[in-house]
PDB file of C-alpha atoms in Angstrom:
ATOM      1  CA  MET A  14       0.000   0.000   0.000  1.00 71.00           C
ATOM      2  CA  HIS A  15       2.998   2.328   0.372  1.00 83.00           C
ATOM      3  CA  ASP A  16       2.997   2.922  -3.409  1.00 94.00           C
ATOM      4  CA  VAL A  17      -0.448   4.562  -3.425  1.00 97.00           C
ATOM      5  CA  LYS A  18      -0.175   8.274  -4.192  1.00 97.00           C
ATOM      6  CA  ALA A  19      -3.776   9.359  -4.747  1.00 98.00           C
ATOM      7  CA  LEU A  20      -7.159   8.520  -3.279  1.00 98.00           C
ATOM      8  CA  VAL A  21     -10.252   9.080  -5.402  1.00 98.00           C
ATOM      9  CA  PHE A  22     -13.673   8.928  -3.795  1.00 98.00           C
ATOM     10  CA  ASP A  23     -17.184   8.006  -4.685  1.00 98.00           C
ATOM     11  CA  VAL A  24     -19.335  10.818  -3.292  1.00 98.00           C
ATOM     12  CA  PHE A  25     -23.078   9.981  -3.205  1.00 98.00           C
ATOM     13  CA  GLY A  26     -23.532   7.630  -0.267  1.00 98.00           C
ATOM     14  CA  THR A  27     -19.826   7.320   0.510  1.00 98.00           C
ATOM     15  CA  LEU A  28     -19.137  10.903   1.562  1.00 98.00           C
ATOM     16  CA  VAL A  29     -22.587  12.500   1.648  1.00 98.00           C
ATOM     17  CA  ASP A  30     -25.952  11.388   3.001  1.00 98.00           C
ATOM     18  CA  TRP A  31     -28.097  11.944  -0.088  1.00 98.00           C
ATOM     19  CA  ARG A  32     -31.268  10.330   1.294  1.00 98.00           C
ATOM     20  CA  THR A  33     -31.822  12.607   4.285  1.00 98.00           C
ATOM     21  CA  ALA A  34     -31.127  15.817   2.372  1.00 98.00           C
ATOM     22  CA  ILE A  35     -33.237  14.930  -0.652  1.00 98.00           C
ATOM     23  CA  ALA A  36     -36.151  13.925   1.581  1.00 98.00           C
ATOM     24  CA  ARG A  37     -35.911  17.205   3.485  1.00 97.00           C
ATOM     25  CA  GLU A  38     -35.713  19.329   0.349  1.00 98.00           C
ATOM     26  CA  ALA A  39     -38.521  17.422  -1.379  1.00 98.00           C
ATOM     27  CA  GLU A  40     -40.892  17.960   1.521  1.00 98.00           C
ATOM     28  CA  THR A  41     -39.966  21.642   1.787  1.00 98.00           C
ATOM     29  CA  LEU A  42     -40.052  22.542  -1.893  1.00 98.00           C
ATOM     30  CA  LEU A  43     -43.093  20.504  -2.842  1.00 98.00           C
ATOM     31  CA  GLY A  44     -44.869  21.554   0.328  1.00 97.00           C
ATOM     32  CA  GLY A  45     -44.316  25.148  -0.741  1.00 97.00           C
ATOM     33  CA  VAL A  46     -46.559  24.569  -3.758  1.00 97.00           C
ATOM     34  CA  GLY A  47     -49.169  22.630  -1.806  1.00 97.00           C
ATOM     35  CA  ILE A  48     -47.957  19.077  -2.489  1.00 97.00           C
ATOM     36  CA  VAL A  49     -47.708  16.908   0.629  1.00 96.00           C
ATOM     37  CA  ILE A  50     -45.351  13.991   0.056  1.00 96.00           C
ATOM     38  CA  ASP A  51     -43.331  11.354   1.915  1.00 98.00           C
ATOM     39  CA  GLY A  52     -39.868  12.782   1.336  1.00 98.00           C
ATOM     40  CA  LEU A  53     -37.989   9.576   2.118  1.00 98.00           C
ATOM     41  CA  ALA A  54     -40.138   7.566  -0.260  1.00 98.00           C
ATOM     42  CA  LEU A  55     -39.576  10.119  -3.006  1.00 98.00           C
ATOM     43  CA  ALA A  56     -35.825  10.169  -2.345  1.00 98.00           C
ATOM     44  CA  ASP A  57     -35.687   6.370  -2.610  1.00 98.00           C
ATOM     45  CA  ALA A  58     -37.738   6.342  -5.811  1.00 98.00           C
ATOM     46  CA  TRP A  59     -35.621   9.076  -7.358  1.00 98.00           C
ATOM     47  CA  ARG A  60     -32.410   7.267  -6.520  1.00 98.00           C
ATOM     48  CA  ALA A  61     -33.829   4.032  -7.934  1.00 97.00           C
ATOM     49  CA  GLU A  62     -33.937   5.715 -11.360  1.00 97.00           C
ATOM     50  CA  TYR A  63     -30.228   6.603 -11.131  1.00 95.00           C
ATOM     51  CA  GLN A  64     -28.555   3.473 -12.496  1.00 94.00           C
ATOM     52  CA  PRO A  65     -31.156   2.762 -15.210  1.00 96.00           C
ATOM     53  CA  ALA A  66     -30.727   6.310 -16.551  1.00 96.00           C
ATOM     54  CA  MET A  67     -26.941   6.052 -16.588  1.00 96.00           C
ATOM     55  CA  GLU A  68     -27.161   2.680 -18.299  1.00 96.00           C
ATOM     56  CA  GLU A  69     -28.911   4.419 -21.185  1.00 96.00           C
ATOM     57  CA  VAL A  70     -25.772   6.549 -21.546  1.00 96.00           C
ATOM     58  CA  ARG A  71     -23.309   3.705 -20.970  1.00 96.00           C
ATOM     59  CA  ALA A  72     -25.072   1.628 -23.612  1.00 96.00           C
ATOM     60  CA  GLY A  73     -25.022   4.478 -26.117  1.00 96.00           C
ATOM     61  CA  ARG A  74     -28.796   4.878 -26.279  1.00 96.00           C
ATOM     62  CA  LEU A  75     -28.460   8.413 -24.887  1.00 95.00           C
ATOM     63  CA  PRO A  76     -25.572  10.831 -25.465  1.00 96.00           C
ATOM     64  CA  PHE A  77     -23.465  11.706 -22.448  1.00 96.00           C
ATOM     65  CA  MET A  78     -25.129  14.411 -20.384  1.00 96.00           C
ATOM     66  CA  LYS A  79     -24.323  15.946 -17.020  1.00 97.00           C
ATOM     67  CA  LEU A  80     -25.941  14.387 -13.984  1.00 97.00           C
ATOM     68  CA  ASP A  81     -28.225  17.397 -13.439  1.00 98.00           C
ATOM     69  CA  ALA A  82     -29.887  16.569 -16.761  1.00 97.00           C
ATOM     70  CA  LEU A  83     -30.351  12.924 -15.800  1.00 97.00           C
ATOM     71  CA  HIS A  84     -31.618  13.867 -12.343  1.00 98.00           C
ATOM     72  CA  ARG A  85     -34.183  16.205 -13.891  1.00 98.00           C
ATOM     73  CA  ARG A  86     -35.272  13.554 -16.376  1.00 97.00           C
ATOM     74  CA  ASN A  87     -35.690  11.078 -13.522  1.00 98.00           C
ATOM     75  CA  LEU A  88     -37.484  13.619 -11.327  1.00 98.00           C
ATOM     76  CA  ASP A  89     -40.188  14.100 -13.930  1.00 97.00           C
ATOM     77  CA  ILE A  90     -40.748  10.330 -13.960  1.00 97.00           C
ATOM     78  CA  VAL A  91     -40.933  10.149 -10.164  1.00 98.00           C
ATOM     79  CA  LEU A  92     -43.248  13.132  -9.743  1.00 98.00           C
ATOM     80  CA  THR A  93     -45.675  11.496 -12.150  1.00 97.00           C
ATOM     81  CA  ALA A  94     -45.522   8.259 -10.165  1.00 97.00           C
ATOM     82  CA  PHE A  95     -46.242  10.197  -6.949  1.00 97.00           C
ATOM     83  CA  ASP A  96     -49.205  12.068  -8.497  1.00 95.00           C
ATOM     84  CA  ALA A  97     -47.264  15.309  -8.155  1.00 97.00           C
ATOM     85  CA  GLU A  98     -47.326  16.417 -11.794  1.00 95.00           C
ATOM     86  CA  ARG A  99     -48.637  19.846 -10.772  1.00 95.00           C
ATOM     87  CA  ALA A 100     -45.204  20.792  -9.451  1.00 97.00           C
ATOM     88  CA  ASP A 101     -44.190  23.802 -11.549  1.00 97.00           C
ATOM     89  CA  GLU A 102     -40.971  24.365 -13.481  1.00 97.00           C
ATOM     90  CA  ALA A 103     -39.363  26.512 -10.784  1.00 98.00           C
ATOM     91  CA  THR A 104     -40.000  23.858  -8.145  1.00 98.00           C
ATOM     92  CA  ARG A 105     -38.664  21.076 -10.344  1.00 98.00           C
ATOM     93  CA  HIS A 106     -35.519  23.078 -11.086  1.00 98.00           C
ATOM     94  CA  ALA A 107     -34.926  23.881  -7.411  1.00 98.00           C
ATOM     95  CA  LEU A 108     -35.441  20.259  -6.441  1.00 98.00           C
ATOM     96  CA  THR A 109     -33.011  19.051  -9.096  1.00 98.00           C
ATOM     97  CA  LEU A 110     -30.384  21.349  -7.589  1.00 98.00           C
ATOM     98  CA  ALA A 111     -30.998  19.815  -4.150  1.00 98.00           C
ATOM     99  CA  TRP A 112     -28.312  17.295  -5.135  1.00 98.00           C
ATOM    100  CA  HIS A 113     -25.860  20.206  -4.898  1.00 98.00           C
ATOM    101  CA  ARG A 114     -26.851  20.779  -1.246  1.00 98.00           C
ATOM    102  CA  LEU A 115     -26.175  17.416   0.381  1.00 98.00           C
ATOM    103  CA  ASP A 116     -24.491  17.121   3.774  1.00 98.00           C
ATOM    104  CA  ALA A 117     -21.449  14.992   4.566  1.00 98.00           C
ATOM    105  CA  TRP A 118     -21.467  12.055   6.938  1.00 98.00           C
ATOM    106  CA  PRO A 119     -19.995  13.061  10.332  1.00 98.00           C
ATOM    107  CA  ASP A 120     -16.635  11.300   9.884  1.00 98.00           C
ATOM    108  CA  VAL A 121     -15.769  12.750   6.486  1.00 98.00           C
ATOM    109  CA  ALA A 122     -14.281  16.164   7.285  1.00 96.00           C
ATOM    110  CA  ALA A 123     -11.825  14.876   9.871  1.00 97.00           C
ATOM    111  CA  GLY A 124     -10.945  11.852   7.745  1.00 98.00           C
ATOM    112  CA  LEU A 125     -10.156  13.844   4.622  1.00 98.00           C
ATOM    113  CA  ALA A 126      -8.155  16.352   6.673  1.00 97.00           C
ATOM    114  CA  ALA A 127      -6.022  13.503   8.030  1.00 97.00           C
ATOM    115  CA  LEU A 128      -5.439  12.065   4.562  1.00 97.00           C
ATOM    116  CA  ARG A 129      -4.715  15.227   2.616  1.00 97.00           C
ATOM    117  CA  PRO A 130      -1.137  15.863   3.831  1.00 96.00           C
ATOM    118  CA  HIS A 131      -0.118  12.442   2.523  1.00 96.00           C
ATOM    119  CA  TYR A 132      -2.205  11.817  -0.608  1.00 97.00           C
ATOM    120  CA  ARG A 133      -3.624  13.648  -3.575  1.00 98.00           C
ATOM    121  CA  LEU A 134      -7.392  13.656  -3.132  1.00 98.00           C
ATOM    122  CA  ALA A 135     -10.224  13.934  -5.648  1.00 98.00           C
ATOM    123  CA  PRO A 136     -13.780  12.786  -6.191  1.00 98.00           C
ATOM    124  CA  CYS A 137     -14.317  10.111  -8.822  1.00 98.00           C
ATOM    125  CA  SER A 138     -18.057  10.523  -9.036  1.00 98.00           C
ATOM    126  CA  ASN A 139     -20.826  10.247 -11.569  1.00 98.00           C
ATOM    127  CA  GLY A 140     -21.623  13.820 -10.570  1.00 98.00           C
ATOM    128  CA  HIS A 141     -20.332  16.527 -12.884  1.00 98.00           C
ATOM    129  CA  ILE A 142     -17.746  19.154 -12.003  1.00 98.00           C
ATOM    130  CA  ALA A 143     -20.132  21.965 -10.983  1.00 98.00           C
ATOM    131  CA  LEU A 144     -22.020  19.580  -8.703  1.00 98.00           C
ATOM    132  CA  MET A 145     -18.803  18.317  -7.108  1.00 98.00           C
ATOM    133  CA  VAL A 146     -17.564  21.871  -6.561  1.00 98.00           C
ATOM    134  CA  ASP A 147     -20.816  22.864  -4.861  1.00 98.00           C
ATOM    135  CA  LEU A 148     -20.679  19.859  -2.526  1.00 98.00           C
ATOM    136  CA  ALA A 149     -17.019  20.557  -1.768  1.00 98.00           C
ATOM    137  CA  ARG A 150     -17.700  24.180  -0.905  1.00 98.00           C
ATOM    138  CA  ARG A 151     -20.690  23.235   1.249  1.00 98.00           C
ATOM    139  CA  ASN A 152     -18.792  20.556   3.186  1.00 98.00           C
ATOM    140  CA  ASP A 153     -15.177  21.818   3.014  1.00 97.00           C
ATOM    141  CA  PHE A 154     -13.907  18.849   1.026  1.00 98.00           C
ATOM    142  CA  PRO A 155     -10.176  19.557   0.410  1.00 97.00           C
ATOM    143  CA  TRP A 156      -9.926  18.329  -3.176  1.00 98.00           C
ATOM    144  CA  ASP A 157      -6.757  18.678  -5.228  1.00 98.00           C
ATOM    145  CA  ALA A 158      -8.754  18.120  -8.439  1.00 98.00           C
ATOM    146  CA  ILE A 159     -12.190  17.088  -9.691  1.00 98.00           C
ATOM    147  CA  THR A 160     -12.292  13.838 -11.659  1.00 98.00           C
ATOM    148  CA  GLY A 161     -15.068  11.473 -12.662  1.00 98.00           C
ATOM    149  CA  ALA A 162     -17.814  11.151 -15.232  1.00 98.00           C
ATOM    150  CA  GLU A 163     -17.606  14.566 -16.867  1.00 98.00           C
ATOM    151  CA  LEU A 164     -13.868  14.209 -17.399  1.00 97.00           C
ATOM    152  CA  ALA A 165     -14.311  10.731 -18.875  1.00 97.00           C
ATOM    153  CA  ARG A 166     -17.564  11.541 -20.728  1.00 97.00           C
ATOM    154  CA  ASP A 167     -19.027   8.286 -19.462  1.00 97.00           C
ATOM    155  CA  TYR A 168     -20.401   6.811 -16.246  1.00 97.00           C
ATOM    156  CA  LYS A 169     -19.024   4.365 -13.695  1.00 97.00           C
ATOM    157  CA  PRO A 170     -18.392   1.498 -13.632  1.00 96.00           C
ATOM    158  CA  LYS A 171     -16.923   1.967 -17.126  1.00 97.00           C
ATOM    159  CA  ALA A 172     -13.138   1.563 -16.896  1.00 97.00           C
ATOM    160  CA  ILE A 173     -12.429   4.906 -18.553  1.00 97.00           C
ATOM    161  CA  VAL A 174     -13.881   6.793 -15.575  1.00 98.00           C
ATOM    162  CA  TYR A 175     -11.407   5.252 -13.116  1.00 98.00           C
ATOM    163  CA  GLN A 176      -8.472   5.297 -15.522  1.00 98.00           C
ATOM    164  CA  SER A 177      -9.002   8.956 -16.375  1.00 98.00           C
ATOM    165  CA  ALA A 178      -8.971   9.808 -12.661  1.00 98.00           C
ATOM    166  CA  ALA A 179      -5.559   8.183 -12.243  1.00 98.00           C
ATOM    167  CA  ASP A 180      -4.307   9.766 -15.461  1.00 98.00           C
ATOM    168  CA  ALA A 181      -5.382  13.224 -14.253  1.00 98.00           C
ATOM    169  CA  PHE A 182      -2.684  12.916 -11.585  1.00 98.00           C
ATOM    170  CA  ASP A 183      -0.157  11.401 -14.041  1.00 98.00           C
ATOM    171  CA  LEU A 184      -0.364   8.151 -12.098  1.00 98.00           C
ATOM    172  CA  ALA A 185      -0.666   4.548 -13.166  1.00 97.00           C
ATOM    173  CA  PRO A 186      -3.949   2.980 -12.014  1.00 98.00           C
ATOM    174  CA  GLY A 187      -2.105   0.844  -9.478  1.00 97.00           C
ATOM    175  CA  LEU A 188      -0.816   3.958  -7.712  1.00 98.00           C
ATOM    176  CA  THR A 189      -4.378   5.204  -7.248  1.00 98.00           C
ATOM    177  CA  MET A 190      -6.943   3.945  -4.749  1.00 98.00           C
ATOM    178  CA  MET A 191     -10.708   4.127  -5.292  1.00 98.00           C
ATOM    179  CA  VAL A 192     -12.676   4.648  -2.072  1.00 98.00           C
ATOM    180  CA  ALA A 193     -16.377   3.792  -2.088  1.00 98.00           C
ATOM    181  CA  ALA A 194     -19.276   2.386  -0.084  1.00 98.00           C
ATOM    182  CA  HIS A 195     -20.519   0.308  -3.023  1.00 98.00           C
ATOM    183  CA  SER A 196     -19.049  -3.053  -3.983  1.00 98.00           C
ATOM    184  CA  SER A 197     -20.035  -2.662  -7.627  1.00 98.00           C
ATOM    185  CA  ASP A 198     -18.069   0.590  -7.835  1.00 98.00           C
ATOM    186  CA  LEU A 199     -15.000  -1.034  -6.306  1.00 98.00           C
ATOM    187  CA  ALA A 200     -15.278  -4.044  -8.604  1.00 98.00           C
ATOM    188  CA  GLY A 201     -15.208  -1.673 -11.572  1.00 98.00           C
ATOM    189  CA  ALA A 202     -12.204   0.186 -10.171  1.00 98.00           C
ATOM    190  CA  ALA A 203     -10.293  -3.033  -9.497  1.00 98.00           C
ATOM    191  CA  ALA A 204     -10.988  -4.256 -13.024  1.00 98.00           C
ATOM    192  CA  ALA A 205      -9.508  -0.985 -14.282  1.00 98.00           C
ATOM    193  CA  GLY A 206      -6.340  -1.610 -12.251  1.00 98.00           C
ATOM    194  CA  LEU A 207      -6.927   0.634  -9.225  1.00 98.00           C
ATOM    195  CA  ARG A 208      -6.437  -0.326  -5.593  1.00 98.00           C
ATOM    196  CA  THR A 209      -9.664  -0.321  -3.590  1.00 98.00           C
ATOM    197  CA  ALA A 210     -10.940   0.693  -0.166  1.00 98.00           C
ATOM    198  CA  PHE A 211     -14.441   0.017   1.148  1.00 98.00           C
ATOM    199  CA  ILE A 212     -16.176   2.422   3.552  1.00 98.00           C
ATOM    200  CA  ALA A 213     -19.190   0.912   5.320  1.00 98.00           C
ATOM    201  CA  ARG A 214     -22.385   2.989   5.084  1.00 98.00           C
ATOM    202  CA  PRO A 215     -24.969   0.542   6.455  1.00 98.00           C
ATOM    203  CA  ASP A 216     -27.693   3.206   6.704  1.00 98.00           C
ATOM    204  CA  GLU A 217     -27.271   4.822   3.271  1.00 98.00           C
ATOM    205  CA  HIS A 218     -30.680   3.700   1.993  1.00 97.00           C
ATOM    206  CA  GLY A 219     -32.317   3.778   5.423  1.00 96.00           C
ATOM    207  CA  PRO A 220     -31.527   1.907   8.662  1.00 96.00           C
ATOM    208  CA  GLY A 221     -29.658  -1.277   7.814  1.00 97.00           C
ATOM    209  CA  ARG A 222     -30.282  -0.916   4.083  1.00 96.00           C
ATOM    210  CA  GLY A 223     -26.775   0.023   2.971  1.00 97.00           C
ATOM    211  CA  GLU A 224     -23.612  -2.056   2.619  1.00 98.00           C
ATOM    212  CA  SER A 225     -21.884  -2.912   5.892  1.00 98.00           C
ATOM    213  CA  LYS A 226     -19.306  -5.228   4.277  1.00 98.00           C
ATOM    214  CA  PRO A 227     -17.931  -5.496   0.746  1.00 98.00           C
ATOM    215  CA  THR A 228     -19.170  -8.323  -1.421  1.00 98.00           C
ATOM    216  CA  VAL A 229     -16.047  -8.261  -3.605  1.00 98.00           C
ATOM    217  CA  PRO A 230     -12.331  -8.512  -2.762  1.00 98.00           C
ATOM    218  CA  VAL A 231     -10.863  -5.140  -1.670  1.00 98.00           C
ATOM    219  CA  ASP A 232      -7.505  -3.974  -0.349  1.00 97.00           C
ATOM    220  CA  ILE A 233      -8.974  -2.294   2.745  1.00 97.00           C
ATOM    221  CA  ALA A 234     -12.408  -2.420   4.410  1.00 98.00           C
ATOM    222  CA  VAL A 235     -13.166   0.105   7.158  1.00 98.00           C
ATOM    223  CA  ASP A 236     -16.121   1.754   8.869  1.00 98.00           C
ATOM    224  CA  SER A 237     -15.259   5.429   8.260  1.00 98.00           C
ATOM    225  CA  VAL A 238     -12.928   7.810   6.448  1.00 98.00           C
ATOM    226  CA  ILE A 239     -11.175   8.401   9.775  1.00 97.00           C
ATOM    227  CA  GLU A 240     -10.554   4.668  10.087  1.00 97.00           C
ATOM    228  CA  LEU A 241      -9.211   4.655   6.527  1.00 97.00           C
ATOM    229  CA  ALA A 242      -6.656   7.290   7.511  1.00 97.00           C
ATOM    230  CA  HIS A 243      -5.596   5.138  10.474  1.00 95.00           C
ATOM    231  CA  ALA A 244      -5.405   2.016   8.304  1.00 94.00           C
ATOM    232  CA  LEU A 245      -3.159   3.793   5.806  1.00 95.00           C
ATOM    233  CA  HIS A 246      -0.918   5.242   8.523  1.00 84.00           C
ATOM    234  CA  GLY A 247       1.533   2.354   8.316  1.00 72.00           C
ATOM    235  CA  ALA A 248       1.819   2.742   4.565  1.00 68.00           C
ATOM    236  CA  ILE A 249       2.502   6.450   5.007  1.00 64.00           C
ATOM    237  CA  ARG A 250       5.276   5.747   7.517  1.00 62.00           C
ATOM    238  CA  SER A 251       6.917   3.174   5.218  1.00 58.00           C
ATOM    239  CA  ARG A 252       7.320   5.572   2.308  1.00 57.00           C
TER     240      ARG A 252
END
């Protein structure tokens, strides 16, 4: 592990609690136009459209588009399913941008601060650059760069997304570690040649409905970003 020079992070679910924030914003914004809704149910339904929409891009049936565009496309589908079609354009736009206003899990700030003196840090997210910048500014993420889908013009787990993140730092994939709370993401990164670290987020989709352990081989499995920093401490000292 002492050869690793950069850590690249999944963001939605790994670093930020999307479900709580989206539920809160949905109830507030839709309630403002007279639509009473179960925010958590809407957040879950909206997120459930995430991978199918990206698969349309990965398969070439849709051109690459920034995640805001996919989120808006998916929101229109979900509002129809929730009998909330009367939500106006301004409300739909504001709710789409709620993904720019997510809050970090409690361990993230201290964990990234401990890692930054020793590693180059960047998101490797399906979120586009403007979205990643807004989340970084909101949560004080100390990124050295922004990598991910917009840079690669494709979506994870396509190999090009991970490889372009390593290449952005002029590093071979094996000198770069992907950090995520999702086994499928880490499997894609490993197949692209990156090292992998799993962060447990057992409550990402609600209590006990996230991943508490990886289902694929990984280099490191920990319960928080702070624990990741501790786990990598020996590698730092051996450099």
